[in-house]
GROMACS .gro file of C-alpha atoms in nm:
model
  297
    1MET     CA    1   0.000   0.000   0.000
    2SER     CA    2   0.100   0.364  -0.036
    3GLU     CA    3   0.192   0.600   0.246
    4THR     CA    4  -0.168   0.724   0.242
    5PHE     CA    5  -0.292   0.369   0.294
    6PRO     CA    6  -0.035   0.210   0.524
    7THR     CA    7  -0.006  -0.163   0.560
    8ALA     CA    8  -0.212  -0.278   0.859
    9PRO     CA    9  -0.193  -0.615   1.036
   10ALA     CA   10  -0.348  -0.883   0.817
   11PRO     CA   11  -0.704  -0.957   0.933
   12VAL     CA   12  -0.758  -1.295   1.094
   13VAL     CA   13  -0.945  -1.518   0.849
   14THR     CA   14  -1.295  -1.589   0.974
   15ARG     CA   15  -1.447  -1.936   0.956
   16LEU     CA   16  -1.796  -2.067   1.030
   17ASN     CA   17  -1.773  -2.419   1.168
   18PRO     CA   18  -2.041  -2.688   1.196
   19GLY     CA   19  -2.232  -2.644   1.520
   20ASP     CA   20  -2.157  -2.270   1.550
   21VAL     CA   21  -2.522  -2.192   1.474
   22PRO     CA   22  -2.791  -2.398   1.654
   23ALA     CA   23  -3.046  -2.559   1.423
   24GLU     CA   24  -3.334  -2.365   1.580
   25VAL     CA   25  -3.159  -2.034   1.509
   26ALA     CA   26  -3.096  -2.130   1.148
   27ASP     CA   27  -3.462  -2.225   1.118
   28ARG     CA   28  -3.571  -1.885   1.253
   29LEU     CA   29  -3.377  -1.715   0.974
   30ARG     CA   30  -3.615  -1.885   0.731
   31THR     CA   31  -3.938  -1.867   0.929
   32GLY     CA   32  -3.907  -1.561   1.154
   33ALA     CA   33  -3.624  -1.330   1.257
   34ILE     CA   34  -3.315  -1.328   1.475
   35VAL     CA   35  -3.138  -1.049   1.661
   36ALA     CA   36  -2.764  -1.069   1.726
   37PRO     CA   37  -2.481  -0.831   1.816
   38ALA     CA   38  -2.266  -0.760   1.510
   39ASP     CA   39  -1.889  -0.800   1.535
   40VAL     CA   40  -1.816  -0.455   1.394
   41GLY     CA   41  -1.637  -0.129   1.455
   42VAL     CA   42  -1.821   0.205   1.454
   43LEU     CA   43  -1.662   0.530   1.335
   44ASP     CA   44  -1.836   0.867   1.326
   45LEU     CA   45  -1.709   1.135   1.087
   46SER     CA   46  -1.857   1.472   1.184
   47GLY     CA   47  -1.818   1.827   1.060
   48SER     CA   48  -1.914   2.056   0.776
   49GLY     CA   49  -1.709   1.854   0.527
   50ALA     CA   50  -1.788   1.503   0.656
   51VAL     CA   51  -2.025   1.398   0.377
   52ALA     CA   52  -1.813   1.542   0.095
   53SER     CA   53  -1.494   1.392   0.239
   54PHE     CA   54  -1.643   1.045   0.278
   55GLN     CA   55  -1.797   1.071  -0.068
   56GLY     CA   56  -1.444   1.111  -0.203
   57LEU     CA   57  -1.337   0.783  -0.045
   58LEU     CA   58  -1.634   0.546  -0.076
   59THR     CA   59  -1.708   0.337  -0.386
   60SER     CA   60  -2.083   0.393  -0.355
   61ASP     CA   61  -2.274   0.722  -0.371
   62LEU     CA   62  -2.356   0.883  -0.038
   63GLU     CA   63  -2.458   1.225  -0.172
   64GLN     CA   64  -2.718   1.145  -0.437
   65PRO     CA   65  -2.963   0.961  -0.203
   66GLY     CA   66  -2.959   1.261   0.032
   67ASP     CA   67  -2.992   1.287   0.408
   68GLY     CA   68  -3.072   0.953   0.569
   69ALA     CA   69  -2.886   0.743   0.313
   70PHE     CA   70  -2.760   0.399   0.419
   71VAL     CA   71  -2.527   0.242   0.164
   72PHE     CA   72  -2.270  -0.035   0.137
   73GLY     CA   73  -1.930   0.033  -0.013
   74ALA     CA   74  -1.554   0.012   0.030
   75LEU     CA   75  -1.250   0.230   0.082
   76LEU     CA   76  -0.982   0.146  -0.175
   77THR     CA   77  -0.612   0.188  -0.236
   78PRO     CA   78  -0.517   0.422  -0.523
   79LYS     CA   79  -0.481   0.108  -0.736
   80GLY     CA   80  -0.841   0.006  -0.671
   81MET     CA   81  -0.790  -0.272  -0.416
   82ILE     CA   82  -1.020  -0.303  -0.113
   83VAL     CA   83  -0.878  -0.181   0.217
   84VAL     CA   84  -1.198  -0.208   0.419
   85ASP     CA   85  -1.569  -0.235   0.342
   86GLY     CA   86  -1.880  -0.156   0.539
   87TRP     CA   87  -2.207   0.036   0.571
   88ALA     CA   88  -2.223   0.415   0.573
   89ALA     CA   89  -2.519   0.603   0.725
   90ARG     CA   90  -2.559   0.973   0.648
   91ILE     CA   91  -2.748   1.168   0.914
   92GLY     CA   92  -2.724   1.546   0.878
   93ALA     CA   93  -2.357   1.649   0.880
   94ARG     CA   94  -2.244   1.315   1.024
   95VAL     CA   95  -2.141   0.995   0.851
   96ARG     CA   96  -2.136   0.674   1.056
   97PHE     CA   97  -1.927   0.394   0.907
   98THR     CA   98  -1.985   0.042   1.039
   99MET     CA   99  -1.721  -0.206   0.929
  100PRO     CA  100  -1.598  -0.554   1.031
  101THR     CA  101  -1.385  -0.537   1.345
  102GLU     CA  102  -1.093  -0.671   1.141
  103GLY     CA  103  -1.092  -0.351   0.935
  104ARG     CA  104  -1.139  -0.089   1.206
  105GLU     CA  105  -0.772   0.011   1.232
  106ARG     CA  106  -0.747   0.044   0.856
  107ALA     CA  107  -1.056   0.264   0.838
  108VAL     CA  108  -0.926   0.488   1.117
  109ALA     CA  109  -0.590   0.527   0.939
  110ILE     CA  110  -0.756   0.623   0.611
  111LEU     CA  111  -0.989   0.881   0.766
  112GLN     CA  112  -0.715   1.037   0.978
  113ARG     CA  113  -0.479   1.068   0.681
  114SER     CA  114  -0.731   1.163   0.414
  115VAL     CA  115  -0.974   1.401   0.588
  116PRO     CA  116  -0.841   1.744   0.692
  117PRO     CA  117  -0.934   1.828   1.055
  118ARG     CA  118  -1.077   2.163   0.941
  119LEU     CA  119  -1.342   1.974   0.742
  120ALA     CA  120  -1.432   1.686   0.973
  121HIS     CA  121  -1.303   1.480   1.262
  122THR     CA  122  -1.323   1.107   1.334
  123VAL     CA  123  -1.450   0.958   1.661
  124ASP     CA  124  -1.421   0.586   1.730
  125ARG     CA  125  -1.750   0.471   1.888
  126SER     CA  126  -1.666   0.100   1.880
  127VAL     CA  127  -1.620   0.053   2.253
  128ASP     CA  128  -1.918   0.249   2.382
  129SER     CA  129  -2.170   0.143   2.114
  130ILE     CA  130  -2.370  -0.172   2.049
  131VAL     CA  131  -2.473  -0.266   1.697
  132LEU     CA  132  -2.760  -0.513   1.674
  133ARG     CA  133  -2.865  -0.664   1.343
  134VAL     CA  134  -3.207  -0.811   1.276
  135ALA     CA  135  -3.223  -1.071   1.000
  136GLY     CA  136  -3.481  -1.315   0.874
  137ALA     CA  137  -3.787  -1.349   0.657
  138HIS     CA  138  -4.016  -1.161   0.900
  139ALA     CA  139  -3.774  -0.898   1.028
  140VAL     CA  140  -3.997  -0.608   0.921
  141ALA     CA  141  -4.304  -0.739   1.103
  142ILE     CA  142  -4.109  -0.823   1.417
  143LEU     CA  143  -3.939  -0.483   1.433
  144SER     CA  144  -4.280  -0.318   1.409
  145ALA     CA  145  -4.427  -0.550   1.673
  146SER     CA  146  -4.136  -0.455   1.902
  147GLY     CA  147  -4.228  -0.087   1.887
  148PHE     CA  148  -3.929   0.037   1.688
  149THR     CA  149  -3.961   0.310   1.426
  150ALA     CA  150  -3.855   0.145   1.102
  151PRO     CA  151  -3.700   0.352   0.821
  152PRO     CA  152  -3.952   0.408   0.540
  153HIS     CA  153  -3.763   0.209   0.279
  154ALA     CA  154  -3.448   0.008   0.212
  155GLY     CA  155  -3.124   0.204   0.200
  156HIS     CA  156  -3.242   0.453   0.460
  157ALA     CA  157  -3.141   0.538   0.819
  158VAL     CA  158  -3.315   0.743   1.087
  159GLU     CA  159  -3.227   0.880   1.429
  160THR     CA  160  -3.504   0.823   1.680
  161THR     CA  161  -3.570   0.739   2.043
  162LEU     CA  162  -3.734   0.445   2.214
  163GLY     CA  163  -3.849   0.570   2.549
  164ASP     CA  164  -3.548   0.767   2.661
  165VAL     CA  165  -3.294   0.565   2.456
  166PRO     CA  166  -3.145   0.743   2.151
  167LEU     CA  167  -3.113   0.508   1.853
  168GLU     CA  168  -3.001   0.496   1.495
  169ILE     CA  169  -3.205   0.246   1.295
  170ALA     CA  170  -3.096   0.165   0.941
  171ARG     CA  171  -3.265  -0.054   0.683
  172ALA     CA  172  -3.029  -0.235   0.447
  173SER     CA  173  -3.073  -0.302   0.077
  174GLU     CA  174  -3.293  -0.591  -0.032
  175ARG     CA  175  -3.002  -0.826  -0.108
  176ALA     CA  176  -2.816  -0.760   0.218
  177PRO     CA  177  -2.773  -1.044   0.470
  178PHE     CA  178  -2.963  -0.851   0.739
  179THR     CA  179  -3.266  -0.624   0.726
  180PHE     CA  180  -3.213  -0.376   1.010
  181GLN     CA  181  -2.915  -0.237   1.195
  182ILE     CA  182  -2.977  -0.077   1.534
  183THR     CA  183  -2.699   0.131   1.692
  184ALA     CA  184  -2.716   0.262   2.048
  185ALA     CA  185  -2.505   0.311   2.360
  186ALA     CA  186  -2.369  -0.024   2.478
  187GLU     CA  187  -2.546   0.004   2.815
  188HIS     CA  188  -2.884  -0.038   2.644
  189GLN     CA  189  -2.810  -0.371   2.475
  190SER     CA  190  -3.005  -0.593   2.715
  191ALA     CA  191  -3.316  -0.375   2.711
  192LEU     CA  192  -3.320  -0.349   2.332
  193VAL     CA  193  -3.271  -0.723   2.282
  194ALA     CA  194  -3.544  -0.801   2.537
  195ARG     CA  195  -3.789  -0.576   2.352
  196LEU     CA  196  -3.712  -0.746   2.020
  197VAL     CA  197  -3.756  -1.089   2.177
  198ARG     CA  198  -4.096  -0.985   2.312
  199GLY     CA  199  -4.183  -0.883   1.956
  200GLY     CA  200  -4.100  -1.231   1.829
  201ALA     CA  201  -3.727  -1.229   1.750
  202THR     CA  202  -3.493  -1.510   1.853
  203ILE     CA  203  -3.168  -1.423   2.033
  204ALA     CA  204  -2.859  -1.531   1.843
  205GLU     CA  205  -2.482  -1.486   1.846
  206PRO     CA  206  -2.258  -1.330   1.576
  207PRO     CA  207  -2.205  -1.665   1.395
  208ALA     CA  208  -2.574  -1.657   1.300
  209LEU     CA  209  -2.514  -1.331   1.115
  210GLU     CA  210  -2.217  -1.495   0.944
  211LEU     CA  211  -2.445  -1.776   0.829
  212ALA     CA  212  -2.695  -1.523   0.694
  213ARG     CA  213  -2.410  -1.349   0.511
  214ILE     CA  214  -2.293  -1.669   0.343
  215LEU     CA  215  -2.646  -1.768   0.244
  216ALA     CA  216  -2.693  -1.421   0.089
  217GLY     CA  217  -2.370  -1.451  -0.109
  218TRP     CA  218  -2.234  -1.136   0.054
  219PRO     CA  219  -1.853  -1.088   0.064
  220ARG     CA  220  -1.665  -1.013   0.385
  221LEU     CA  221  -1.326  -0.875   0.474
  222ALA     CA  222  -1.090  -1.152   0.593
  223SER     CA  223  -1.306  -1.419   0.433
  224GLU     CA  224  -1.347  -1.356   0.060
  225VAL     CA  225  -1.173  -1.017   0.061
  226ASP     CA  226  -0.797  -0.968   0.102
  227GLU     CA  227  -0.551  -0.689   0.025
  228LYS     CA  228  -0.543  -0.779  -0.347
  229THR     CA  229  -0.918  -0.795  -0.409
  230ILE     CA  230  -1.087  -0.548  -0.640
  231PRO     CA  231  -1.461  -0.476  -0.605
  232GLN     CA  232  -1.585  -0.641  -0.925
  233GLU     CA  233  -1.423  -0.972  -0.831
  234ILE     CA  234  -1.661  -1.017  -0.540
  235GLY     CA  235  -1.985  -0.900  -0.699
  236TYR     CA  236  -1.998  -0.532  -0.599
  237ASP     CA  237  -2.192  -0.457  -0.917
  238GLU     CA  238  -2.465  -0.701  -0.815
  239ILE     CA  239  -2.493  -0.594  -0.450
  240GLY     CA  240  -2.489  -0.219  -0.515
  241GLY     CA  241  -2.143  -0.151  -0.377
  242ILE     CA  242  -2.020   0.066  -0.666
  243SER     CA  243  -2.150   0.380  -0.833
  244TYR     CA  244  -2.033   0.457  -1.187
  245THR     CA  245  -2.206   0.795  -1.196
  246LYS     CA  246  -2.072   0.968  -0.883
  247GLY     CA  247  -1.771   1.199  -0.873
  248CYS     CA  248  -1.414   1.089  -0.817
  249TYR     CA  249  -1.304   0.870  -0.530
  250THR     CA  250  -0.977   0.700  -0.442
  251GLY     CA  251  -0.920   0.399  -0.669
  252GLN     CA  252  -1.193   0.499  -0.915
  253GLU     CA  253  -0.969   0.489  -1.222
  254THR     CA  254  -0.899   0.116  -1.190
  255VAL     CA  255  -1.259   0.030  -1.103
  256SER     CA  256  -1.404   0.231  -1.392
  257ARG     CA  257  -1.152   0.104  -1.647
  258LEU     CA  258  -1.233  -0.254  -1.555
  259HIS     CA  259  -1.607  -0.186  -1.586
  260PHE     CA  260  -1.603  -0.001  -1.917
  261ARG     CA  261  -1.308  -0.163  -2.094
  262GLY     CA  262  -1.242  -0.502  -1.941
  263HIS     CA  263  -1.369  -0.771  -1.708
  264ALA     CA  264  -1.275  -0.934  -1.378
  265ASN     CA  265  -1.056  -1.243  -1.403
  266ARG     CA  266  -1.206  -1.390  -1.086
  267ASN     CA  267  -1.561  -1.399  -0.955
  268LEU     CA  268  -1.734  -1.481  -0.628
  269ARG     CA  269  -1.931  -1.804  -0.648
  270GLY     CA  270  -2.163  -1.971  -0.399
  271LEU     CA  271  -2.116  -2.344  -0.350
  272LEU     CA  272  -2.383  -2.575  -0.205
  273PHE     CA  273  -2.268  -2.909  -0.067
  274GLU     CA  274  -2.487  -3.206   0.015
  275LEU     CA  275  -2.366  -3.377   0.330
  276ASP     CA  276  -2.330  -3.749   0.265
  277SER     CA  277  -2.231  -3.863   0.612
  278PRO     CA  278  -2.436  -4.173   0.709
  279SER     CA  279  -2.510  -4.014   1.045
  280SER     CA  280  -2.643  -3.691   0.900
  281ASP     CA  281  -2.986  -3.596   0.778
  282PRO     CA  282  -2.990  -3.678   0.403
  283ASN     CA  283  -3.178  -3.354   0.337
  284THR     CA  284  -2.916  -3.142   0.512
  285THR     CA  285  -2.696  -2.915   0.303
  286SER     CA  286  -2.406  -2.682   0.368
  287SER     CA  287  -2.303  -2.372   0.178
  288THR     CA  288  -1.998  -2.150   0.141
  289LEU     CA  289  -1.853  -1.878  -0.078
  290ALA     CA  290  -1.539  -1.900  -0.288
  291ILE     CA  291  -1.344  -1.690  -0.539
  292SER     CA  292  -1.310  -1.865  -0.873
  293PRO     CA  293  -1.232  -1.786  -1.237
  294PRO     CA  294  -1.540  -1.672  -1.431
  295ILE     CA  295  -1.755  -1.943  -1.582
  296SER     CA  296  -1.771  -1.922  -1.959
  297THR     CA  297  -2.113  -1.933  -2.120
   0.00000   0.00000   0.00000
């Protein structure tokens, strides 16, 4: 990486092992909804130039959707390789970036080096915040039954209160592996989870969100994404992680040239395995994601 994007410790590769997600939790992803704490870092970029500064770094468009936007994208090296990816919520003059814990140090380094203090400043909220994600077929109904104010549509975030608890509630895109992301002070975690459970959600642990991610075919830093991955190799076009109409951002030249004049030499593929162990349920399957050369048609 360049001096602007210093080399950070290599993220620990994440793995989802058999038995990490109880069968009843996996079933609730299909028939109801789960709530689990996300293993993420939280950075707030605030100031008069926060939105414009982040717009110049993120692969997706944060300005065009306007106030309340909630988008997925990545911060790249000048050569177009992914440094860290995550979800950006725009509320007023503040941008909140939620990224995998493995990429928090990298995101902090980029923002501190790329954003002038006179325009915006970065605050790491990772320690004092809790991020809950609600996933599953009936997440919308269960959030409503729990008394939360849901954003009006996908790709939108709102600041609200529940009783006397300030919250940010964001609704992800339709293809995302979760439906809602709720961010609040860490001290309110138990009360928020209890309310969602009363509304019909099932309590789960972070591996359940990892399962939902794999089933959705969604890439993740330290799993399918390393320091040499470019966005198109892992399906950013399909999941809405790149804008080809926004202004310039770091790494745009490589990304745009590949889109308009070339093609990716590798693609993300989902693999579904049938378990043939005599002791297993013959109808049981397992799935994973892998990077492979493109399939010719």
